[in-house]
PDB file of C-alpha atoms in Angstrom:
ATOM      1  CA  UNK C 109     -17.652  29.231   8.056  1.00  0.00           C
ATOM      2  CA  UNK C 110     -17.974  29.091   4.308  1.00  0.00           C
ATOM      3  CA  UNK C 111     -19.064  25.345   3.602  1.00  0.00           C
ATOM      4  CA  UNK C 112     -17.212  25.326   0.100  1.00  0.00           C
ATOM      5  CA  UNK C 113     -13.868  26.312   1.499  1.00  0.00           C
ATOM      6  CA  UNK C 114     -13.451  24.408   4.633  1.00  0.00           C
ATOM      7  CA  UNK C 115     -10.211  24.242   5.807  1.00  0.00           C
ATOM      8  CA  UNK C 116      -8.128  20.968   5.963  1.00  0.00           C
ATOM      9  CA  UNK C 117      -7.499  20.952   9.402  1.00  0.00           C
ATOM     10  CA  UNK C 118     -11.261  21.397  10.368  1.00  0.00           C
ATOM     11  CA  UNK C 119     -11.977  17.870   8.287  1.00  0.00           C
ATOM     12  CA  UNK C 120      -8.957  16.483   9.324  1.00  0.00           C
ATOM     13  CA  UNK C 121     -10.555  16.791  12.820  1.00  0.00           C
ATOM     14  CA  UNK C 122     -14.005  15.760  11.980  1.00  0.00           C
ATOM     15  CA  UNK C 123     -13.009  12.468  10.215  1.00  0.00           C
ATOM     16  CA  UNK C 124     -12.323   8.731  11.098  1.00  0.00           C
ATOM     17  CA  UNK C 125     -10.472   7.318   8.074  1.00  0.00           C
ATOM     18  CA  UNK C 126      -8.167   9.120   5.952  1.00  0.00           C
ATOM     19  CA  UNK C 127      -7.048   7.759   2.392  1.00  0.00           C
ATOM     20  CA  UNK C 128      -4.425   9.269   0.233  1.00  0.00           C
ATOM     21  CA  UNK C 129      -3.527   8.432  -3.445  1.00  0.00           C
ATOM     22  CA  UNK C 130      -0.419  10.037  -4.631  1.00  0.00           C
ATOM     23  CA  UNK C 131      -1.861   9.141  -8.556  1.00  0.00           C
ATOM     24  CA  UNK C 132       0.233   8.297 -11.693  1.00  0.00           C
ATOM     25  CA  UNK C 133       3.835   9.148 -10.526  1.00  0.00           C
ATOM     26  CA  UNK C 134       4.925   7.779 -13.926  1.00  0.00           C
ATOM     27  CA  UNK C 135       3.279  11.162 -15.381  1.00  0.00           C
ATOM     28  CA  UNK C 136       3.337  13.611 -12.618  1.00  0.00           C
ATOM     29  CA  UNK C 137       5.632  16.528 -12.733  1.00  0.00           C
ATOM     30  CA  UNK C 138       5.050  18.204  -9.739  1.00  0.00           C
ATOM     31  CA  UNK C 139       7.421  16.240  -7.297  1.00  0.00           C
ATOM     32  CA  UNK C 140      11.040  17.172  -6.708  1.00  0.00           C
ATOM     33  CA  UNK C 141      12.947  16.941  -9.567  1.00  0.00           C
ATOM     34  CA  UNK C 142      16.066  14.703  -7.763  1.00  0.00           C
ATOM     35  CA  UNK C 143      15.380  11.233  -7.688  1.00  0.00           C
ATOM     36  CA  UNK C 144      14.314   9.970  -4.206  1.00  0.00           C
ATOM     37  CA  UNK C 145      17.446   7.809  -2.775  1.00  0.00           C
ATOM     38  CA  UNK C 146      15.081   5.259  -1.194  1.00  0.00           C
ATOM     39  CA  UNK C 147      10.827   4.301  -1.341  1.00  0.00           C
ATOM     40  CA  UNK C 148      11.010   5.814   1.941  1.00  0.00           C
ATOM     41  CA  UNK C 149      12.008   9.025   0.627  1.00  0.00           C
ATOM     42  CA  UNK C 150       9.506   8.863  -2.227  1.00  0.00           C
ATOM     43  CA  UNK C 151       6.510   7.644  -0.213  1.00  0.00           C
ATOM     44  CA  UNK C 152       7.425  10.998   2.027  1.00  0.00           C
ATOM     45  CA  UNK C 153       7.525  12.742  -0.750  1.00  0.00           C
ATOM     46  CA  UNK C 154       4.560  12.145  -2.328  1.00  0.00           C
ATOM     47  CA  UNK C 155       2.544  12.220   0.228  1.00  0.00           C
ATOM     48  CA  UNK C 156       3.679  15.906   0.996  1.00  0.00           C
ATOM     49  CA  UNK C 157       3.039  16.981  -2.736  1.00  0.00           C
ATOM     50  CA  UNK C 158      -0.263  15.428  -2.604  1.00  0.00           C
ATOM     51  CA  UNK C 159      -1.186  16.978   0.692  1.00  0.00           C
ATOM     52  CA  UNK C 160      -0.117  20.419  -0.546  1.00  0.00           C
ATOM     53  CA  UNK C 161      -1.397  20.179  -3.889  1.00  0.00           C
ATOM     54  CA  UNK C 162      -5.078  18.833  -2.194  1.00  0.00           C
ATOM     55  CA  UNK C 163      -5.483  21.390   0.362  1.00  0.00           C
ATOM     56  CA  UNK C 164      -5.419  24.217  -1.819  1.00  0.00           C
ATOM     57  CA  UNK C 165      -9.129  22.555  -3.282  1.00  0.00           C
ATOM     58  CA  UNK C 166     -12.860  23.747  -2.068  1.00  0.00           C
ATOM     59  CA  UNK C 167     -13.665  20.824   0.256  1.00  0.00           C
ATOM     60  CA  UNK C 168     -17.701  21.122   1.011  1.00  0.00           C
ATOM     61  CA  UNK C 169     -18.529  18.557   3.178  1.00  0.00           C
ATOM     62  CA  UNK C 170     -17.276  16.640   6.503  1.00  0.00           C
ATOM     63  CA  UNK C 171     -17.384  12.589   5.421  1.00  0.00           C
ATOM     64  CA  UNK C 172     -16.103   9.867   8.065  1.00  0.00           C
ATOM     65  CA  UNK C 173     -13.666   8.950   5.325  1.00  0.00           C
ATOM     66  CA  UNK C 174     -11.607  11.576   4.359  1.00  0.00           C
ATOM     67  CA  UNK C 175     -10.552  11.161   0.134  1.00  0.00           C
ATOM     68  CA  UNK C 176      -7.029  13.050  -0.446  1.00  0.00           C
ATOM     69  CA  UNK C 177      -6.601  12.371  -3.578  1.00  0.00           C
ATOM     70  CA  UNK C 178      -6.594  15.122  -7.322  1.00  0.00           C
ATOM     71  CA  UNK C 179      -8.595  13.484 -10.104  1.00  0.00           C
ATOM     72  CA  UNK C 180      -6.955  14.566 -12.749  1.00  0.00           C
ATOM     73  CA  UNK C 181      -3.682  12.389 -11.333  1.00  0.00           C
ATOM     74  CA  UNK C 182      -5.491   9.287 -11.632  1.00  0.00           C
ATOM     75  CA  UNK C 183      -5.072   7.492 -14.290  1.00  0.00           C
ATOM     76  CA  UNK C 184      -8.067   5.056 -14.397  1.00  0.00           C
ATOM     77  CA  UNK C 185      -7.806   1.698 -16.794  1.00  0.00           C
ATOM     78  CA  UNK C 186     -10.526   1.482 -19.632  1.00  0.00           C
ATOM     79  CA  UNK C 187     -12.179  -2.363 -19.646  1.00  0.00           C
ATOM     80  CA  UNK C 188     -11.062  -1.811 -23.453  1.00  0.00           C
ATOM     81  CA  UNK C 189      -7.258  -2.133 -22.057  1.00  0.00           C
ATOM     82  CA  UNK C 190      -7.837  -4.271 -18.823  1.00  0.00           C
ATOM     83  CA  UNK C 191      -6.342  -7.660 -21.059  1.00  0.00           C
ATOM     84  CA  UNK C 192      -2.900  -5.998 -22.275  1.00  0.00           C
ATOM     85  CA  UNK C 193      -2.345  -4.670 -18.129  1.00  0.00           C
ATOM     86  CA  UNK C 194      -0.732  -6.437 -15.364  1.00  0.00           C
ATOM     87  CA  UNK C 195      -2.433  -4.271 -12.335  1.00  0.00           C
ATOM     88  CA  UNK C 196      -0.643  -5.132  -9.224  1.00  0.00           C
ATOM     89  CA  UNK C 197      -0.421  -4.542  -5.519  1.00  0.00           C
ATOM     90  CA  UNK C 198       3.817  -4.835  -5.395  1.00  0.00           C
ATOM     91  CA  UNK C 199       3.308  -4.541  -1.804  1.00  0.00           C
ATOM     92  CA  UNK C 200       1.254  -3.934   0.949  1.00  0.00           C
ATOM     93  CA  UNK C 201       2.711  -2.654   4.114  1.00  0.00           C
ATOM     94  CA  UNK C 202       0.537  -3.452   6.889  1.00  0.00           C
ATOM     95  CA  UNK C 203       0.904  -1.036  10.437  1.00  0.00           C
ATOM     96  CA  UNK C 204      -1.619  -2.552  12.168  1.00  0.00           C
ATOM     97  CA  UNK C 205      -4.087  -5.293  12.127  1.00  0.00           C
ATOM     98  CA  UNK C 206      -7.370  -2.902  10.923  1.00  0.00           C
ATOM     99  CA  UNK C 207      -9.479  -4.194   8.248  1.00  0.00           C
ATOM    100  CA  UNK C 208      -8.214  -4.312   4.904  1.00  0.00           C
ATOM    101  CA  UNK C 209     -10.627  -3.379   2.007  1.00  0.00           C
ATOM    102  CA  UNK C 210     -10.444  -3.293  -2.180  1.00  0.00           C
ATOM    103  CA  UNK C 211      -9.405   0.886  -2.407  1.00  0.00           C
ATOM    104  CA  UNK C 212      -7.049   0.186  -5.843  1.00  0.00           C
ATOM    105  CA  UNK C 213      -9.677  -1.862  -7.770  1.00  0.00           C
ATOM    106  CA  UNK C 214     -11.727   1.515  -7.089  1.00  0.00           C
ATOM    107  CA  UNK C 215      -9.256   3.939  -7.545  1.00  0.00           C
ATOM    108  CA  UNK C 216      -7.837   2.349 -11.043  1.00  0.00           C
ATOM    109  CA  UNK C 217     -11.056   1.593 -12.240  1.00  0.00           C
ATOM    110  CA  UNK C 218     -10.725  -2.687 -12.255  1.00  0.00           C
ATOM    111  CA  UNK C 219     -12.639  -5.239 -10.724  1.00  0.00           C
ATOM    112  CA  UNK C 220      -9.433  -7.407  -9.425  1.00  0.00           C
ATOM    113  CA  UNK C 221      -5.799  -7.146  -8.948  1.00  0.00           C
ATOM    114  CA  UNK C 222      -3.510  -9.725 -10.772  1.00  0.00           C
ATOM    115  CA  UNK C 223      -1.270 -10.315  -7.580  1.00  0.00           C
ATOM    116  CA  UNK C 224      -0.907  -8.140  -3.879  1.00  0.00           C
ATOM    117  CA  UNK C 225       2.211  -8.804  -1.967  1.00  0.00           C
ATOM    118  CA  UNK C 226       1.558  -8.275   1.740  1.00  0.00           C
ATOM    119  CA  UNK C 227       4.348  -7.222   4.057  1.00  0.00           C
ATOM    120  CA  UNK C 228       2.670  -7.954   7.706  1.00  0.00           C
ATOM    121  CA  UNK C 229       3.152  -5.720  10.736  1.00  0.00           C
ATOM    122  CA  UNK C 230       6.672  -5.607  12.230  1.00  0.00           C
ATOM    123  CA  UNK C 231       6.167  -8.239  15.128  1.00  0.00           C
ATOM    124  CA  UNK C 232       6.152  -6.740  18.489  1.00  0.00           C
ATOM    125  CA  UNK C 233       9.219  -9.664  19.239  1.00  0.00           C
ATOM    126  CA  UNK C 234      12.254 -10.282  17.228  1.00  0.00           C
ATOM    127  CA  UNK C 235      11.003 -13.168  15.739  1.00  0.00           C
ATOM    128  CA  UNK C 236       7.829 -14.250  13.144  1.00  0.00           C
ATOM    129  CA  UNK C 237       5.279 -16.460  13.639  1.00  0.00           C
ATOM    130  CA  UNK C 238       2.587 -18.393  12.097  1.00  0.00           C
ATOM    131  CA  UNK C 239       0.190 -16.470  14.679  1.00  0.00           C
ATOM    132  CA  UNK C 240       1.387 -13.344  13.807  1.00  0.00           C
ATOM    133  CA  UNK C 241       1.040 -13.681  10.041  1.00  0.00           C
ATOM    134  CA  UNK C 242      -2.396 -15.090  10.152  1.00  0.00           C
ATOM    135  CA  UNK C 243      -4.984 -12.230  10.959  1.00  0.00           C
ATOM    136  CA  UNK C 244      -3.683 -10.388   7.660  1.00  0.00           C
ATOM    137  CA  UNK C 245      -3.597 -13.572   5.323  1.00  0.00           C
ATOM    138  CA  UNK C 246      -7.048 -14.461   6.541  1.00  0.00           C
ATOM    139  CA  UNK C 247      -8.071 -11.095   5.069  1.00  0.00           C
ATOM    140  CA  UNK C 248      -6.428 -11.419   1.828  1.00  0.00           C
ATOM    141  CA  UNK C 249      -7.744 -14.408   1.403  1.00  0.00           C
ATOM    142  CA  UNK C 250     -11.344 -13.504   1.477  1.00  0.00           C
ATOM    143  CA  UNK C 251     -10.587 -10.758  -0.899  1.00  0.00           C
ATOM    144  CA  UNK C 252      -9.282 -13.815  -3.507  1.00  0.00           C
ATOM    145  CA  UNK C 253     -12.922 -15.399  -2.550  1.00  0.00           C
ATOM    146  CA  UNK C 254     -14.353 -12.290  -3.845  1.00  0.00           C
ATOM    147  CA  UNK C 255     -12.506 -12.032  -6.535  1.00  0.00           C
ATOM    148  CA  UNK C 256     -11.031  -8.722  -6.063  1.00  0.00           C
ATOM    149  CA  UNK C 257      -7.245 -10.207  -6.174  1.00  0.00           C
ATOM    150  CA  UNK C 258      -6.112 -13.091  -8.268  1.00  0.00           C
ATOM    151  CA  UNK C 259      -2.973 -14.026  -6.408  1.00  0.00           C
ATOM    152  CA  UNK C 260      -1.042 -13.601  -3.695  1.00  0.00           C
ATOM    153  CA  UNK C 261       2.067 -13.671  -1.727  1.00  0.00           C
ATOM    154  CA  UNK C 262       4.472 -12.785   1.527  1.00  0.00           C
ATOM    155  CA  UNK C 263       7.490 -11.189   1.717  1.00  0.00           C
ATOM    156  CA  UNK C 264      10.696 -12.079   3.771  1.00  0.00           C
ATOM    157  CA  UNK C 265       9.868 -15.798   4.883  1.00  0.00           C
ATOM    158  CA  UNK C 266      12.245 -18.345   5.267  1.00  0.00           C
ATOM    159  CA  UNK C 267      11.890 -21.606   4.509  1.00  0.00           C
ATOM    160  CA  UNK C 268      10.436 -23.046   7.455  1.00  0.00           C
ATOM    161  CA  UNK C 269       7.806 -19.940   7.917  1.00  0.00           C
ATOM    162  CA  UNK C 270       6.682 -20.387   4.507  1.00  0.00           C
ATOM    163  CA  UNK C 271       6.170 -23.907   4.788  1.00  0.00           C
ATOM    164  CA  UNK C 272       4.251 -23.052   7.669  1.00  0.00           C
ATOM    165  CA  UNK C 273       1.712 -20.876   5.986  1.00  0.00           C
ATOM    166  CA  UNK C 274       1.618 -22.851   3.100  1.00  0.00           C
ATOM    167  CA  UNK C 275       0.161 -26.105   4.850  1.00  0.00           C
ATOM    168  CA  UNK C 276      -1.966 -23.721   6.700  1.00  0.00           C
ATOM    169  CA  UNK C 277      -3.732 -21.371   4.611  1.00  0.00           C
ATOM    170  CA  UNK C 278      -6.492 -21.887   2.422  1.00  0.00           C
ATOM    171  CA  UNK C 279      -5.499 -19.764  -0.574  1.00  0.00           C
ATOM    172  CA  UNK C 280      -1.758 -20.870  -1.397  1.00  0.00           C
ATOM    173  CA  UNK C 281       0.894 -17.911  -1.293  1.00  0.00           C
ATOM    174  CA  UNK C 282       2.147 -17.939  -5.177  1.00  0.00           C
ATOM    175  CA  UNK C 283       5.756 -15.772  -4.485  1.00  0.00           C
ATOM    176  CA  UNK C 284       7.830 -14.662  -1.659  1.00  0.00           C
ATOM    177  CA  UNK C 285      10.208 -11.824  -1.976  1.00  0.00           C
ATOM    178  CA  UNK C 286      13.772 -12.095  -0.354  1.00  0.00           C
ATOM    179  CA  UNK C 287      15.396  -8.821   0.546  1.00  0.00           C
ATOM    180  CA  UNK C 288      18.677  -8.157  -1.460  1.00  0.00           C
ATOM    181  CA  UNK C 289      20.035  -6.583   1.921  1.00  0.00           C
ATOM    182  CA  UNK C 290      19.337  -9.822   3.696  1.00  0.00           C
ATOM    183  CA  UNK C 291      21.319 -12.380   0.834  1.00  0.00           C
ATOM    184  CA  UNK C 292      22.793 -12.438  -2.150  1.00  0.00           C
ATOM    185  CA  UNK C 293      21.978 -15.216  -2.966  1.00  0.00           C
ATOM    186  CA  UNK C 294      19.046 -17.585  -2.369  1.00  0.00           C
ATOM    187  CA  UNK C 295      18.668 -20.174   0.596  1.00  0.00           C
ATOM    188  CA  UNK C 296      19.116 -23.382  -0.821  1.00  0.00           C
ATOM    189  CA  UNK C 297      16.210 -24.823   1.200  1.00  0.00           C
ATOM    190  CA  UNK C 298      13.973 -21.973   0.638  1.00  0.00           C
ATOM    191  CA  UNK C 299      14.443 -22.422  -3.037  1.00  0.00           C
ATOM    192  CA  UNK C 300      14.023 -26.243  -2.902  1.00  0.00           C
ATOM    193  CA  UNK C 301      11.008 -25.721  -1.332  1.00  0.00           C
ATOM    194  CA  UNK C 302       9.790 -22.946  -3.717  1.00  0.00           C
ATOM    195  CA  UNK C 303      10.616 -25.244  -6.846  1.00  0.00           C
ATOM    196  CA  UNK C 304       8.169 -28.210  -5.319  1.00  0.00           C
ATOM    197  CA  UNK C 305       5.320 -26.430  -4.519  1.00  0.00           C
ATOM    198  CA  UNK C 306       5.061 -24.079  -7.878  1.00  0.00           C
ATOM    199  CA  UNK C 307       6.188 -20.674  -5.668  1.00  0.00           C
ATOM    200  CA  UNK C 308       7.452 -18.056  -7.171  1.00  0.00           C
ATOM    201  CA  UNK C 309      10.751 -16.412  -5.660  1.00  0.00           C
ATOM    202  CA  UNK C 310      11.074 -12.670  -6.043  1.00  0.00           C
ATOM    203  CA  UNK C 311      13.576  -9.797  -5.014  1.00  0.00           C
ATOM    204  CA  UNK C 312      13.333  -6.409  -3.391  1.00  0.00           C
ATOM    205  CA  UNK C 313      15.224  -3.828  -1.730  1.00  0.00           C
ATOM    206  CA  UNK C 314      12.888  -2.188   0.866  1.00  0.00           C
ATOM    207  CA  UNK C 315      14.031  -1.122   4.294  1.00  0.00           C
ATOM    208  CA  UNK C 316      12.441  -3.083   6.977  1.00  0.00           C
ATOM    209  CA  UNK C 317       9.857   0.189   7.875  1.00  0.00           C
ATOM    210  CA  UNK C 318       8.660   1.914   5.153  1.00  0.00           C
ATOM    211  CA  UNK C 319       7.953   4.841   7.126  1.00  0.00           C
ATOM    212  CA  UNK C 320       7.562   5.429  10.947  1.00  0.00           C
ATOM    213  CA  UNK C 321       4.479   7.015  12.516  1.00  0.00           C
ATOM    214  CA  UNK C 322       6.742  10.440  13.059  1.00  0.00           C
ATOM    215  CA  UNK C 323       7.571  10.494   9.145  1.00  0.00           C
ATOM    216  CA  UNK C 324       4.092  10.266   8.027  1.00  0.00           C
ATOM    217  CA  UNK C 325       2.616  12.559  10.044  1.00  0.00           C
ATOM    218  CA  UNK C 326       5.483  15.231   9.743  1.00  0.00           C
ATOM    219  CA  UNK C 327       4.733  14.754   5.646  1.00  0.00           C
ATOM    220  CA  UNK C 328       1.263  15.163   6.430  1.00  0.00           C
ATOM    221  CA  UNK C 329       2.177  18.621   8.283  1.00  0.00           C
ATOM    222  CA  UNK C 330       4.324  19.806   5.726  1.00  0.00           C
ATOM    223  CA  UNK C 331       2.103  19.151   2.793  1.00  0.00           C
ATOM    224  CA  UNK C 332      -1.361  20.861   5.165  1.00  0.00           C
ATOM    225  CA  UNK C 333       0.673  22.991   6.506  1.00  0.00           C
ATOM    226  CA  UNK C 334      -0.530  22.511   9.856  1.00  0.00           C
ATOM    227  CA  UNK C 335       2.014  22.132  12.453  1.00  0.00           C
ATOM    228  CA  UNK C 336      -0.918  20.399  14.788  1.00  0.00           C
ATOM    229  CA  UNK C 337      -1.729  17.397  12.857  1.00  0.00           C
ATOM    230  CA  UNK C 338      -0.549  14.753  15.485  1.00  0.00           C
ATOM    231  CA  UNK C 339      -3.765  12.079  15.867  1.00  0.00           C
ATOM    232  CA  UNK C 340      -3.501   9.939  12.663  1.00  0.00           C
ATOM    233  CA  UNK C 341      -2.064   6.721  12.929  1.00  0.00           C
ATOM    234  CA  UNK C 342      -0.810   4.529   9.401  1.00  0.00           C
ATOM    235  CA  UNK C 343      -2.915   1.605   8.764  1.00  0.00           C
ATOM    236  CA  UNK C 344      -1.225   0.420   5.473  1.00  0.00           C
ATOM    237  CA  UNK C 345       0.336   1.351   2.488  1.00  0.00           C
ATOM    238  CA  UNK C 346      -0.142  -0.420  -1.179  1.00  0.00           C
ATOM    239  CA  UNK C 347       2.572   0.716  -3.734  1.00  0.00           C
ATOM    240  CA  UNK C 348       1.006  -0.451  -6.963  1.00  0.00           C
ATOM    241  CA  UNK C 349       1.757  -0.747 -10.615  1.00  0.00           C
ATOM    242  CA  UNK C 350       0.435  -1.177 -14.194  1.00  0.00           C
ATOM    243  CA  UNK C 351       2.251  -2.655 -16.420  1.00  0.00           C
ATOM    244  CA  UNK C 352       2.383  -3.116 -20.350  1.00  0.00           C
ATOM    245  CA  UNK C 353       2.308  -6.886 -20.768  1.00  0.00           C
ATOM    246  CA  UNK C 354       3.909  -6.998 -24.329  1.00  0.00           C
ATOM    247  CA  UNK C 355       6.231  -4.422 -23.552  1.00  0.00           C
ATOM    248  CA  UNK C 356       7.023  -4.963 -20.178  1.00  0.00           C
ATOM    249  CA  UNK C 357       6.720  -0.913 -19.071  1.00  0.00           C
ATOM    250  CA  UNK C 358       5.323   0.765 -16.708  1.00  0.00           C
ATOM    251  CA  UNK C 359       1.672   2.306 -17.691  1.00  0.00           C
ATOM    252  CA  UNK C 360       1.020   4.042 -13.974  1.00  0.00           C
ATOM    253  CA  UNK C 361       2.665   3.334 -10.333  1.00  0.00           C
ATOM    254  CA  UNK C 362       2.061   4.682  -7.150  1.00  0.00           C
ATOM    255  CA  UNK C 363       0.898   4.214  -3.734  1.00  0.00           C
ATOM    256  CA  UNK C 364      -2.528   4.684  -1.676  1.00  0.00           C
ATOM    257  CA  UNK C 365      -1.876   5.528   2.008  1.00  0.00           C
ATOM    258  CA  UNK C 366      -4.810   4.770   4.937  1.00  0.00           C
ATOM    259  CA  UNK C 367      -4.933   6.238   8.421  1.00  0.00           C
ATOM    260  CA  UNK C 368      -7.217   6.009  11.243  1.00  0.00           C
ATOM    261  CA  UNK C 369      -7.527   9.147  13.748  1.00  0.00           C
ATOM    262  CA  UNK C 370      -6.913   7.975  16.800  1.00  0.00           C
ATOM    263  CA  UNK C 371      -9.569   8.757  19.166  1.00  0.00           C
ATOM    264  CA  UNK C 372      -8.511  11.213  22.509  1.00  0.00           C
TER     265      UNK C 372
END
């Protein structure tokens, strides 16, 4: 086999990790022209378009972790520019509870990220818990400790959960989003409790799964082509964006997808 045109499938095979960036959708041209009725209709359909667009590149080696990603997408941020950018994670959609590691500050050319959002794991019970929020926090806050994010928050507590992870955690939460879909209008208590302890309440329509494991790997057949793919399993998912401080627009957005091949 030719080393310098290996075919996706073959390094899908061979690797452990698998890392997509869908790059600057602000500027790219190439995905379908209606406007996506949902994220979870985007998110599919940008990771098909970058699938397709990368598997049509020489790939000449095997690496553990497998970069699917076009260069000329990315839109990397100049240290010149840095001070007039907000550069946030808007949310991070956690799958399971695998390591988390730094990929935007790498991928957008920064050292740290203003603010992440995290969105843990669906729990495996109707209700959250304390417990169940902890492994994920813990990891975002030794990212804060290394100064690779400035800020962070959670999304969809109520009052008493917050409260909960505030008096517990180490690194303060600075917002919590509320789902539109969930109330129109603010919890009194939850905002009473914001307002004392300086925490920013923010809104946001996502569905309550981003994507299920049969959406991203059917994407991830469409865009290879490759009707077999079937032993990748989401870790998370980081929509981010770059915004114009002084003009409050968007510079760049998109998201950075990781899997993990799960092992026969």
């Amino acid at each position: 086999m030719d080393p310098q045109n290996t075919e996706p499938k073959v390094l899908l095979s061979r690797a452990k990790t698998f890392r997509l960036h869908t790059g600057n959708l602000v500027n790219r041209s190439r995905m379908k022209k209606k406007c996506p009725c949902s994220t979870s209709e985007e998110l599919r359909d940008c990771i098909q378009a970058t699938m397709t667009d990368w598997v049509s590149m020489k790939k000449a080696d095997f690496p553990d972790v497998l970069d699917c990603s076009l260069p000329e997408a990315t839109d990397a941020i100049t240290p010149e520019e840095r001070e007039e950018l907000k550069v946030s994670g808007q949310s991070l959609f956690m799958y399971s509870s695998s390591r988390l590691s730094s990929p935007a500050c790498q991928t957008l050319a920064v050292s740290q990220l203003d603010s992440v959002i995290i969105a843990p794991p669906p729990p495996l019970e109707a209700d959250q818990s304390l417990a169940h929020l902890q492994p994920a926090w813990e990891q975002l806050e030794a990212l804060v400790r290394s100064q690779k994010i400035a800020a962070i928050g959670t999304s969809d507590l109520d009052k008493d959960l917050l409260e909960q992870l505030y008096n517990w955690a180490q690194v303060k939460p600075s917002s919590n989003q509320v789902n539109l879909a969930s109330c129109c209008v603010m919890p009194p208590d939850l905002t009473a409790f914001a307002k004392e302890f300086d925490i920013q309440l923010l809104t946001h329509s996502d569905p309550k799964e981003l994507m299920s494991a049969e959406t991203f790997l059917e994407a991830m057949r469409d865009g290879a082509q490759d009707q077999s793919i079937a032993d990748w399993r989401l870790e998370w998912v980081l929509r981010y964006s770059v915004i114009v401080k002084s003009r409050g627009i968007f510079k760049s957005k998109g998201y950075l997808v990781s899997a993990k091949r799960v092992e026969p």
